């Protein structure tokens, strides 16, 4: 029995320490401030008005336009709100894995003098924040970053850093035509062989679609299918600022078909030009008014 006493005492001490530790952790979370993840910056997402993603190849600039976002460089194009929100959610607060060096003198040590990517955020009060992403760190799946707000080098998870590497086309809105089908009042289709116009009419407090040339009432399902087709999503961005040669190559210099959509209270109609089929694929080449871009749709 005497030989067992030291063992029993050791177990009792261990159990006591374990219970105390568990109680301490539950009642005093993050009491040790050094265990909190270091924060490079914490910005209110709704305060951000400009987002820039800068690499050696290009600068992508996205500017808030009311509730929407607009790409202003290297092209002028509507941005995908979903993708921009995802970027802002990632970069409005930067929680680092580790503080590497404060007030660094040699940023090139970490690949931060000529970074892979630079993220710039500008807020409504003209405050500017810059995050440079450099080389992979030898510790875990992390990368070196430098934050202007603290002039400090940190490491962050590589998956966070990779968010800044989104290619331009992934940040573009995929909506072919930004129209509300409830506002559509007339659809005119012109091909090289024939043309027709579909017209919405209100009669006896009932809305119906007519074949304008004959007055025939159209099936609502056919109209819904046509509106769904012209409101489809872009499968691929083919060419920006196409030349006449590029337009001709895709059957869009003299389009196979033209669809003109008249909207209620709109200053001018919306045009969609349809070219040739993509070779070997069930897809079409199309463009919109001004023919500034060639798209591929299913």
PDB file of C-alpha atoms in Angstrom:
ATOM      1  CA  UNK A   1       0.000   0.000   0.000  1.00  0.00           C
ATOM      2  CA  UNK A   2       2.821   2.426   0.898  1.00  0.00           C
ATOM      3  CA  UNK A   3       4.363   1.821  -2.518  1.00  0.00           C
ATOM      4  CA  UNK A   4       1.133   2.842  -4.227  1.00  0.00           C
ATOM      5  CA  UNK A   5       0.780   6.153  -2.349  1.00  0.00           C
ATOM      6  CA  UNK A   6       3.250   8.101  -4.543  1.00  0.00           C
ATOM      7  CA  UNK A   7       1.446   6.860  -7.686  1.00  0.00           C
ATOM      8  CA  UNK A   8      -1.976   7.813  -6.306  1.00  0.00           C
ATOM      9  CA  UNK A   9      -0.632  11.215  -5.266  1.00  0.00           C
ATOM     10  CA  UNK A  10       0.838  11.795  -8.728  1.00  0.00           C
ATOM     11  CA  UNK A  11      -2.460  10.911 -10.385  1.00  0.00           C
ATOM     12  CA  UNK A  12      -4.323  13.238  -8.027  1.00  0.00           C
ATOM     13  CA  UNK A  13      -1.973  16.096  -8.834  1.00  0.00           C
ATOM     14  CA  UNK A  14      -2.317  15.452 -12.557  1.00  0.00           C
ATOM     15  CA  UNK A  15      -6.142  15.378 -12.341  1.00  0.00           C
ATOM     16  CA  UNK A  16      -6.106  18.556 -10.262  1.00  0.00           C
ATOM     17  CA  UNK A  17      -3.891  20.408 -12.729  1.00  0.00           C
ATOM     18  CA  UNK A  18      -6.011  19.181 -15.647  1.00  0.00           C
ATOM     19  CA  UNK A  19      -9.283  20.344 -14.056  1.00  0.00           C
ATOM     20  CA  UNK A  20      -7.789  23.699 -13.116  1.00  0.00           C
ATOM     21  CA  UNK A  21      -6.466  24.187 -16.640  1.00  0.00           C
ATOM     22  CA  UNK A  22      -9.853  23.313 -18.157  1.00  0.00           C
ATOM     23  CA  UNK A  23     -11.623  25.736 -15.821  1.00  0.00           C
ATOM     24  CA  UNK A  24      -9.055  28.455 -16.514  1.00  0.00           C
ATOM     25  CA  UNK A  25      -9.424  28.066 -20.283  1.00  0.00           C
ATOM     26  CA  UNK A  26     -13.225  28.229 -20.130  1.00  0.00           C
ATOM     27  CA  UNK A  27     -13.466  31.184 -17.806  1.00  0.00           C
ATOM     28  CA  UNK A  28     -10.563  33.254 -19.196  1.00  0.00           C
ATOM     29  CA  UNK A  29     -10.319  32.780 -22.960  1.00  0.00           C
ATOM     30  CA  UNK A  30      -7.454  34.712 -24.616  1.00  0.00           C
ATOM     31  CA  UNK A  31      -6.224  35.977 -21.255  1.00  0.00           C
ATOM     32  CA  UNK A  32      -2.745  35.594 -22.708  1.00  0.00           C
ATOM     33  CA  UNK A  33      -2.815  38.327 -25.328  1.00  0.00           C
ATOM     34  CA  UNK A  34       0.290  36.954 -27.029  1.00  0.00           C
ATOM     35  CA  UNK A  35      -1.799  33.997 -28.214  1.00  0.00           C
ATOM     36  CA  UNK A  36      -4.199  36.173 -30.168  1.00  0.00           C
ATOM     37  CA  UNK A  37      -3.515  36.192 -33.920  1.00  0.00           C
ATOM     38  CA  UNK A  38      -1.742  39.411 -34.950  1.00  0.00           C
ATOM     39  CA  UNK A  39      -3.941  41.715 -37.040  1.00  0.00           C
ATOM     40  CA  UNK A  40      -2.297  43.688 -39.842  1.00  0.00           C
ATOM     41  CA  UNK A  41      -5.420  45.816 -40.317  1.00  0.00           C
ATOM     42  CA  UNK A  42      -9.146  45.775 -39.689  1.00  0.00           C
ATOM     43  CA  UNK A  43     -11.219  47.899 -42.087  1.00  0.00           C
ATOM     44  CA  UNK A  44     -14.990  48.254 -42.228  1.00  0.00           C
ATOM     45  CA  UNK A  45     -15.883  46.617 -45.546  1.00  0.00           C
ATOM     46  CA  UNK A  46     -18.577  49.167 -46.371  1.00  0.00           C
ATOM     47  CA  UNK A  47     -15.984  51.949 -46.104  1.00  0.00           C
ATOM     48  CA  UNK A  48     -13.930  50.598 -49.021  1.00  0.00           C
ATOM     49  CA  UNK A  49     -14.459  52.469 -52.303  1.00  0.00           C
ATOM     50  CA  UNK A  50     -11.518  51.280 -54.411  1.00  0.00           C
ATOM     51  CA  UNK A  51      -9.757  47.928 -54.714  1.00  0.00           C
ATOM     52  CA  UNK A  52      -6.566  47.468 -56.723  1.00  0.00           C
ATOM     53  CA  UNK A  53      -4.817  44.182 -57.496  1.00  0.00           C
ATOM     54  CA  UNK A  54      -1.363  44.992 -58.838  1.00  0.00           C
ATOM     55  CA  UNK A  55       1.080  42.573 -60.466  1.00  0.00           C
ATOM     56  CA  UNK A  56       4.017  42.939 -62.825  1.00  0.00           C
ATOM     57  CA  UNK A  57       1.685  42.206 -65.748  1.00  0.00           C
ATOM     58  CA  UNK A  58      -1.292  44.457 -64.994  1.00  0.00           C
ATOM     59  CA  UNK A  59      -3.190  46.601 -62.531  1.00  0.00           C
ATOM     60  CA  UNK A  60      -6.809  45.649 -61.940  1.00  0.00           C
ATOM     61  CA  UNK A  61      -8.765  48.561 -60.479  1.00  0.00           C
ATOM     62  CA  UNK A  62     -12.325  48.118 -59.208  1.00  0.00           C
ATOM     63  CA  UNK A  63     -14.352  51.102 -58.008  1.00  0.00           C
ATOM     64  CA  UNK A  64     -17.598  51.170 -56.055  1.00  0.00           C
ATOM     65  CA  UNK A  65     -20.513  52.597 -58.035  1.00  0.00           C
ATOM     66  CA  UNK A  66     -23.432  52.866 -55.622  1.00  0.00           C
ATOM     67  CA  UNK A  67     -24.463  49.280 -54.859  1.00  0.00           C
ATOM     68  CA  UNK A  68     -22.430  47.923 -57.773  1.00  0.00           C
ATOM     69  CA  UNK A  69     -18.734  47.656 -58.666  1.00  0.00           C
ATOM     70  CA  UNK A  70     -17.044  48.711 -61.900  1.00  0.00           C
ATOM     71  CA  UNK A  71     -13.723  47.517 -63.317  1.00  0.00           C
ATOM     72  CA  UNK A  72     -11.933  50.634 -64.595  1.00  0.00           C
ATOM     73  CA  UNK A  73      -8.530  49.122 -65.448  1.00  0.00           C
ATOM     74  CA  UNK A  74      -7.188  47.493 -67.586  1.00  0.00           C
ATOM     75  CA  UNK A  75     -10.656  47.551 -69.218  1.00  0.00           C
ATOM     76  CA  UNK A  76     -13.957  49.287 -68.508  1.00  0.00           C
ATOM     77  CA  UNK A  77     -16.440  46.590 -67.509  1.00  0.00           C
ATOM     78  CA  UNK A  78     -19.014  45.722 -64.866  1.00  0.00           C
ATOM     79  CA  UNK A  79     -17.503  43.691 -62.020  1.00  0.00           C
ATOM     80  CA  UNK A  80     -18.993  40.574 -60.464  1.00  0.00           C
ATOM     81  CA  UNK A  81     -20.482  41.688 -57.136  1.00  0.00           C
ATOM     82  CA  UNK A  82     -20.111  38.153 -55.783  1.00  0.00           C
ATOM     83  CA  UNK A  83     -16.390  38.016 -56.565  1.00  0.00           C
ATOM     84  CA  UNK A  84     -15.729  41.529 -55.246  1.00  0.00           C
ATOM     85  CA  UNK A  85     -17.616  40.802 -52.020  1.00  0.00           C
ATOM     86  CA  UNK A  86     -15.511  37.664 -51.599  1.00  0.00           C
ATOM     87  CA  UNK A  87     -12.303  39.680 -52.030  1.00  0.00           C
ATOM     88  CA  UNK A  88     -13.448  42.349 -49.561  1.00  0.00           C
ATOM     89  CA  UNK A  89     -14.454  39.674 -47.057  1.00  0.00           C
ATOM     90  CA  UNK A  90     -10.939  38.237 -47.381  1.00  0.00           C
ATOM     91  CA  UNK A  91      -8.982  41.489 -47.189  1.00  0.00           C
ATOM     92  CA  UNK A  92     -11.018  43.853 -45.005  1.00  0.00           C
ATOM     93  CA  UNK A  93      -9.379  42.193 -42.000  1.00  0.00           C
ATOM     94  CA  UNK A  94      -5.953  40.584 -42.222  1.00  0.00           C
ATOM     95  CA  UNK A  95      -5.261  38.076 -39.466  1.00  0.00           C
ATOM     96  CA  UNK A  96      -1.666  36.919 -39.726  1.00  0.00           C
ATOM     97  CA  UNK A  97      -0.126  33.648 -38.627  1.00  0.00           C
ATOM     98  CA  UNK A  98       3.051  35.203 -37.296  1.00  0.00           C
ATOM     99  CA  UNK A  99       4.861  38.504 -36.912  1.00  0.00           C
ATOM    100  CA  UNK A 100       8.191  38.112 -38.725  1.00  0.00           C
ATOM    101  CA  UNK A 101       9.828  41.559 -38.564  1.00  0.00           C
ATOM    102  CA  UNK A 102       8.731  45.043 -37.544  1.00  0.00           C
ATOM    103  CA  UNK A 103      10.092  48.045 -39.438  1.00  0.00           C
ATOM    104  CA  UNK A 104      11.929  45.806 -41.924  1.00  0.00           C
ATOM    105  CA  UNK A 105      15.001  47.175 -43.688  1.00  0.00           C
ATOM    106  CA  UNK A 106      15.395  44.524 -46.418  1.00  0.00           C
ATOM    107  CA  UNK A 107      11.997  43.714 -47.939  1.00  0.00           C
ATOM    108  CA  UNK A 108      13.647  41.806 -50.770  1.00  0.00           C
ATOM    109  CA  UNK A 109      14.631  39.163 -48.186  1.00  0.00           C
ATOM    110  CA  UNK A 110      10.984  38.109 -48.218  1.00  0.00           C
ATOM    111  CA  UNK A 111      10.252  38.775 -51.887  1.00  0.00           C
ATOM    112  CA  UNK A 112       8.405  41.954 -50.920  1.00  0.00           C
ATOM    113  CA  UNK A 113      10.476  44.559 -52.780  1.00  0.00           C
ATOM    114  CA  UNK A 114       9.053  43.280 -56.076  1.00  0.00           C
ATOM    115  CA  UNK A 115       6.007  41.382 -54.759  1.00  0.00           C
ATOM    116  CA  UNK A 116       3.967  38.772 -56.576  1.00  0.00           C
ATOM    117  CA  UNK A 117       0.857  40.842 -55.951  1.00  0.00           C
ATOM    118  CA  UNK A 118      -0.020  44.077 -54.194  1.00  0.00           C
ATOM    119  CA  UNK A 119      -3.493  44.658 -52.774  1.00  0.00           C
ATOM    120  CA  UNK A 120      -4.474  48.301 -52.309  1.00  0.00           C
ATOM    121  CA  UNK A 121      -7.644  49.411 -50.550  1.00  0.00           C
ATOM    122  CA  UNK A 122      -8.879  53.002 -50.454  1.00  0.00           C
ATOM    123  CA  UNK A 123     -11.658  54.012 -48.084  1.00  0.00           C
ATOM    124  CA  UNK A 124     -14.344  56.674 -48.308  1.00  0.00           C
ATOM    125  CA  UNK A 125     -12.215  59.019 -46.162  1.00  0.00           C
ATOM    126  CA  UNK A 126      -9.254  58.627 -48.585  1.00  0.00           C
ATOM    127  CA  UNK A 127      -7.265  56.369 -46.277  1.00  0.00           C
ATOM    128  CA  UNK A 128      -5.012  54.029 -48.255  1.00  0.00           C
ATOM    129  CA  UNK A 129      -3.920  50.532 -47.197  1.00  0.00           C
ATOM    130  CA  UNK A 130      -1.340  48.424 -49.019  1.00  0.00           C
ATOM    131  CA  UNK A 131      -0.625  44.735 -48.643  1.00  0.00           C
ATOM    132  CA  UNK A 132       2.312  43.192 -50.505  1.00  0.00           C
ATOM    133  CA  UNK A 133       2.454  39.439 -51.051  1.00  0.00           C
ATOM    134  CA  UNK A 134       5.911  37.917 -51.407  1.00  0.00           C
ATOM    135  CA  UNK A 135       7.639  34.552 -51.254  1.00  0.00           C
ATOM    136  CA  UNK A 136       6.361  31.361 -49.639  1.00  0.00           C
ATOM    137  CA  UNK A 137       7.483  30.987 -46.041  1.00  0.00           C
ATOM    138  CA  UNK A 138       9.410  27.861 -44.973  1.00  0.00           C
ATOM    139  CA  UNK A 139       6.995  27.401 -42.046  1.00  0.00           C
ATOM    140  CA  UNK A 140       3.748  25.670 -42.955  1.00  0.00           C
ATOM    141  CA  UNK A 141       1.623  26.574 -45.947  1.00  0.00           C
ATOM    142  CA  UNK A 142       2.142  30.321 -45.526  1.00  0.00           C
ATOM    143  CA  UNK A 143       3.462  33.322 -47.451  1.00  0.00           C
ATOM    144  CA  UNK A 144       5.238  36.516 -46.435  1.00  0.00           C
ATOM    145  CA  UNK A 145       3.256  39.756 -46.536  1.00  0.00           C
ATOM    146  CA  UNK A 146       4.015  43.380 -45.687  1.00  0.00           C
ATOM    147  CA  UNK A 147       1.278  45.688 -44.415  1.00  0.00           C
ATOM    148  CA  UNK A 148       1.620  49.445 -44.811  1.00  0.00           C
ATOM    149  CA  UNK A 149      -0.621  50.139 -41.812  1.00  0.00           C
ATOM    150  CA  UNK A 150       1.960  48.675 -39.402  1.00  0.00           C
ATOM    151  CA  UNK A 151       5.144  48.582 -41.531  1.00  0.00           C
ATOM    152  CA  UNK A 152       5.530  44.960 -40.488  1.00  0.00           C
ATOM    153  CA  UNK A 153       6.269  41.679 -42.246  1.00  0.00           C
ATOM    154  CA  UNK A 154       3.915  38.823 -41.350  1.00  0.00           C
ATOM    155  CA  UNK A 155       3.071  35.376 -42.615  1.00  0.00           C
ATOM    156  CA  UNK A 156      -0.469  34.524 -43.689  1.00  0.00           C
ATOM    157  CA  UNK A 157      -2.046  31.337 -44.964  1.00  0.00           C
ATOM    158  CA  UNK A 158      -1.311  30.760 -48.641  1.00  0.00           C
ATOM    159  CA  UNK A 159      -5.009  30.288 -49.416  1.00  0.00           C
ATOM    160  CA  UNK A 160      -5.659  33.880 -48.290  1.00  0.00           C
ATOM    161  CA  UNK A 161      -2.817  35.202 -50.426  1.00  0.00           C
ATOM    162  CA  UNK A 162      -4.077  33.225 -53.434  1.00  0.00           C
ATOM    163  CA  UNK A 163      -7.383  35.118 -53.298  1.00  0.00           C
ATOM    164  CA  UNK A 164      -5.535  38.172 -54.597  1.00  0.00           C
ATOM    165  CA  UNK A 165      -4.390  36.225 -57.665  1.00  0.00           C
ATOM    166  CA  UNK A 166      -7.868  36.058 -59.235  1.00  0.00           C
ATOM    167  CA  UNK A 167      -7.546  36.588 -63.008  1.00  0.00           C
ATOM    168  CA  UNK A 168      -9.299  39.559 -64.567  1.00  0.00           C
ATOM    169  CA  UNK A 169     -11.977  37.555 -66.375  1.00  0.00           C
ATOM    170  CA  UNK A 170     -13.054  35.848 -63.148  1.00  0.00           C
ATOM    171  CA  UNK A 171     -13.775  39.282 -61.672  1.00  0.00           C
ATOM    172  CA  UNK A 172     -16.016  40.372 -64.559  1.00  0.00           C
ATOM    173  CA  UNK A 173     -19.790  40.170 -64.425  1.00  0.00           C
ATOM    174  CA  UNK A 174     -21.010  37.102 -66.306  1.00  0.00           C
ATOM    175  CA  UNK A 175     -24.427  38.586 -67.142  1.00  0.00           C
ATOM    176  CA  UNK A 176     -24.749  38.945 -70.909  1.00  0.00           C
ATOM    177  CA  UNK A 177     -27.473  41.614 -70.783  1.00  0.00           C
ATOM    178  CA  UNK A 178     -28.345  43.529 -67.649  1.00  0.00           C
ATOM    179  CA  UNK A 179     -32.100  43.703 -68.143  1.00  0.00           C
ATOM    180  CA  UNK A 180     -35.145  43.072 -65.995  1.00  0.00           C
ATOM    181  CA  UNK A 181     -37.466  40.897 -68.040  1.00  0.00           C
ATOM    182  CA  UNK A 182     -40.477  42.612 -66.423  1.00  0.00           C
ATOM    183  CA  UNK A 183     -39.401  45.822 -68.203  1.00  0.00           C
ATOM    184  CA  UNK A 184     -39.291  44.245 -71.683  1.00  0.00           C
ATOM    185  CA  UNK A 185     -41.981  45.667 -73.983  1.00  0.00           C
ATOM    186  CA  UNK A 186     -40.834  44.676 -77.478  1.00  0.00           C
ATOM    187  CA  UNK A 187     -38.479  42.107 -79.018  1.00  0.00           C
ATOM    188  CA  UNK A 188     -37.458  42.520 -82.665  1.00  0.00           C
ATOM    189  CA  UNK A 189     -35.486  39.704 -84.323  1.00  0.00           C
ATOM    190  CA  UNK A 190     -33.751  40.195 -87.682  1.00  0.00           C
ATOM    191  CA  UNK A 191     -31.871  37.465 -89.540  1.00  0.00           C
ATOM    192  CA  UNK A 192     -30.450  37.236 -93.057  1.00  0.00           C
ATOM    193  CA  UNK A 193     -33.578  35.285 -94.102  1.00  0.00           C
ATOM    194  CA  UNK A 194     -36.476  36.871 -92.173  1.00  0.00           C
ATOM    195  CA  UNK A 195     -37.513  39.250 -89.406  1.00  0.00           C
ATOM    196  CA  UNK A 196     -40.352  39.498 -86.877  1.00  0.00           C
ATOM    197  CA  UNK A 197     -41.385  41.574 -83.869  1.00  0.00           C
ATOM    198  CA  UNK A 198     -43.016  40.495 -80.625  1.00  0.00           C
ATOM    199  CA  UNK A 199     -44.998  43.171 -78.826  1.00  0.00           C
ATOM    200  CA  UNK A 200     -46.383  43.263 -75.307  1.00  0.00           C
ATOM    201  CA  UNK A 201     -49.922  44.580 -75.040  1.00  0.00           C
ATOM    202  CA  UNK A 202     -52.290  45.204 -72.171  1.00  0.00           C
ATOM    203  CA  UNK A 203     -55.878  44.303 -72.963  1.00  0.00           C
ATOM    204  CA  UNK A 204     -58.719  44.194 -70.468  1.00  0.00           C
ATOM    205  CA  UNK A 205     -56.253  44.394 -67.563  1.00  0.00           C
ATOM    206  CA  UNK A 206     -54.400  41.382 -68.931  1.00  0.00           C
ATOM    207  CA  UNK A 207     -50.868  41.404 -70.369  1.00  0.00           C
ATOM    208  CA  UNK A 208     -50.227  39.375 -73.489  1.00  0.00           C
ATOM    209  CA  UNK A 209     -47.583  39.076 -76.201  1.00  0.00           C
ATOM    210  CA  UNK A 210     -48.488  39.499 -79.856  1.00  0.00           C
ATOM    211  CA  UNK A 211     -46.781  38.623 -83.124  1.00  0.00           C
ATOM    212  CA  UNK A 212     -46.799  42.218 -84.348  1.00  0.00           C
ATOM    213  CA  UNK A 213     -47.031  41.429 -88.057  1.00  0.00           C
ATOM    214  CA  UNK A 214     -50.149  39.201 -87.711  1.00  0.00           C
ATOM    215  CA  UNK A 215     -51.667  40.159 -84.358  1.00  0.00           C
ATOM    216  CA  UNK A 216     -51.448  36.512 -83.268  1.00  0.00           C
ATOM    217  CA  UNK A 217     -51.291  35.991 -79.488  1.00  0.00           C
ATOM    218  CA  UNK A 218     -48.060  34.238 -78.515  1.00  0.00           C
ATOM    219  CA  UNK A 219     -47.587  31.470 -76.001  1.00  0.00           C
ATOM    220  CA  UNK A 220     -46.204  32.935 -72.747  1.00  0.00           C
ATOM    221  CA  UNK A 221     -43.831  29.967 -72.390  1.00  0.00           C
ATOM    222  CA  UNK A 222     -42.199  30.777 -75.738  1.00  0.00           C
ATOM    223  CA  UNK A 223     -41.665  34.387 -74.678  1.00  0.00           C
ATOM    224  CA  UNK A 224     -40.225  33.264 -71.332  1.00  0.00           C
ATOM    225  CA  UNK A 225     -37.851  30.910 -73.150  1.00  0.00           C
ATOM    226  CA  UNK A 226     -36.677  33.687 -75.473  1.00  0.00           C
ATOM    227  CA  UNK A 227     -36.081  36.093 -72.569  1.00  0.00           C
ATOM    228  CA  UNK A 228     -34.191  33.373 -70.707  1.00  0.00           C
ATOM    229  CA  UNK A 229     -32.001  32.810 -73.767  1.00  0.00           C
ATOM    230  CA  UNK A 230     -31.021  36.475 -74.113  1.00  0.00           C
ATOM    231  CA  UNK A 231     -30.495  36.794 -70.347  1.00  0.00           C
ATOM    232  CA  UNK A 232     -28.036  33.892 -70.287  1.00  0.00           C
ATOM    233  CA  UNK A 233     -24.591  33.986 -68.704  1.00  0.00           C
ATOM    234  CA  UNK A 234     -21.309  34.398 -70.512  1.00  0.00           C
ATOM    235  CA  UNK A 235     -19.342  31.167 -70.797  1.00  0.00           C
ATOM    236  CA  UNK A 236     -16.122  32.769 -72.005  1.00  0.00           C
ATOM    237  CA  UNK A 237     -14.719  36.205 -72.762  1.00  0.00           C
ATOM    238  CA  UNK A 238     -13.185  35.791 -76.207  1.00  0.00           C
ATOM    239  CA  UNK A 239     -11.820  39.170 -77.381  1.00  0.00           C
ATOM    240  CA  UNK A 240     -11.877  42.695 -75.950  1.00  0.00           C
ATOM    241  CA  UNK A 241     -11.852  45.665 -78.334  1.00  0.00           C
ATOM    242  CA  UNK A 242     -12.014  43.329 -81.373  1.00  0.00           C
ATOM    243  CA  UNK A 243     -10.789  44.422 -84.777  1.00  0.00           C
ATOM    244  CA  UNK A 244     -12.986  44.120 -87.862  1.00  0.00           C
ATOM    245  CA  UNK A 245     -10.992  41.018 -88.728  1.00  0.00           C
ATOM    246  CA  UNK A 246     -11.815  39.433 -85.345  1.00  0.00           C
ATOM    247  CA  UNK A 247     -15.486  40.364 -85.700  1.00  0.00           C
ATOM    248  CA  UNK A 248     -15.583  38.823 -89.179  1.00  0.00           C
ATOM    249  CA  UNK A 249     -13.833  35.676 -87.948  1.00  0.00           C
ATOM    250  CA  UNK A 250     -16.608  35.142 -85.382  1.00  0.00           C
ATOM    251  CA  UNK A 251     -19.462  36.059 -87.749  1.00  0.00           C
ATOM    252  CA  UNK A 252     -20.137  39.382 -86.041  1.00  0.00           C
ATOM    253  CA  UNK A 253     -19.013  41.995 -88.552  1.00  0.00           C
ATOM    254  CA  UNK A 254     -22.228  41.202 -90.441  1.00  0.00           C
ATOM    255  CA  UNK A 255     -24.137  39.241 -87.768  1.00  0.00           C
ATOM    256  CA  UNK A 256     -26.225  36.179 -88.531  1.00  0.00           C
ATOM    257  CA  UNK A 257     -28.998  37.621 -86.336  1.00  0.00           C
ATOM    258  CA  UNK A 258     -29.767  40.829 -84.458  1.00  0.00           C
ATOM    259  CA  UNK A 259     -32.084  41.032 -81.450  1.00  0.00           C
ATOM    260  CA  UNK A 260     -33.381  44.469 -80.420  1.00  0.00           C
ATOM    261  CA  UNK A 261     -35.047  44.666 -77.001  1.00  0.00           C
ATOM    262  CA  UNK A 262     -37.094  47.708 -76.066  1.00  0.00           C
ATOM    263  CA  UNK A 263     -37.473  48.353 -72.343  1.00  0.00           C
ATOM    264  CA  UNK A 264     -40.038  50.427 -70.504  1.00  0.00           C
ATOM    265  CA  UNK A 265     -38.769  53.932 -69.630  1.00  0.00           C
ATOM    266  CA  UNK A 266     -35.373  53.224 -71.216  1.00  0.00           C
ATOM    267  CA  UNK A 267     -33.744  55.927 -73.325  1.00  0.00           C
ATOM    268  CA  UNK A 268     -32.695  53.459 -76.014  1.00  0.00           C
ATOM    269  CA  UNK A 269     -33.124  49.773 -76.851  1.00  0.00           C
ATOM    270  CA  UNK A 270     -30.647  46.998 -76.041  1.00  0.00           C
ATOM    271  CA  UNK A 271     -28.992  45.124 -78.918  1.00  0.00           C
ATOM    272  CA  UNK A 272     -27.593  41.602 -79.074  1.00  0.00           C
ATOM    273  CA  UNK A 273     -25.717  40.451 -82.170  1.00  0.00           C
ATOM    274  CA  UNK A 274     -25.375  36.726 -82.860  1.00  0.00           C
ATOM    275  CA  UNK A 275     -22.522  35.301 -84.906  1.00  0.00           C
ATOM    276  CA  UNK A 276     -21.359  31.810 -85.796  1.00  0.00           C
ATOM    277  CA  UNK A 277     -21.244  28.639 -83.737  1.00  0.00           C
ATOM    278  CA  UNK A 278     -18.027  27.791 -81.947  1.00  0.00           C
ATOM    279  CA  UNK A 279     -16.443  24.954 -83.900  1.00  0.00           C
ATOM    280  CA  UNK A 280     -17.196  21.553 -82.395  1.00  0.00           C
ATOM    281  CA  UNK A 281     -19.177  23.082 -79.506  1.00  0.00           C
ATOM    282  CA  UNK A 282     -22.818  23.845 -78.806  1.00  0.00           C
ATOM    283  CA  UNK A 283     -21.956  27.494 -78.303  1.00  0.00           C
ATOM    284  CA  UNK A 284     -22.412  30.817 -80.092  1.00  0.00           C
ATOM    285  CA  UNK A 285     -20.251  33.875 -80.497  1.00  0.00           C
ATOM    286  CA  UNK A 286     -22.154  37.050 -79.624  1.00  0.00           C
ATOM    287  CA  UNK A 287     -21.558  40.723 -78.980  1.00  0.00           C
ATOM    288  CA  UNK A 288     -23.573  43.677 -77.723  1.00  0.00           C
ATOM    289  CA  UNK A 289     -24.096  47.275 -78.854  1.00  0.00           C
ATOM    290  CA  UNK A 290     -20.828  48.967 -79.753  1.00  0.00           C
ATOM    291  CA  UNK A 291     -19.204  45.573 -80.411  1.00  0.00           C
ATOM    292  CA  UNK A 292     -16.531  46.227 -77.773  1.00  0.00           C
ATOM    293  CA  UNK A 293     -16.322  42.607 -76.654  1.00  0.00           C
ATOM    294  CA  UNK A 294     -16.850  39.159 -78.166  1.00  0.00           C
ATOM    295  CA  UNK A 295     -18.410  36.586 -75.862  1.00  0.00           C
ATOM    296  CA  UNK A 296     -19.159  32.896 -76.064  1.00  0.00           C
ATOM    297  CA  UNK A 297     -22.498  31.636 -74.737  1.00  0.00           C
ATOM    298  CA  UNK A 298     -24.110  28.238 -74.510  1.00  0.00           C
TER     299      UNK A 298
END
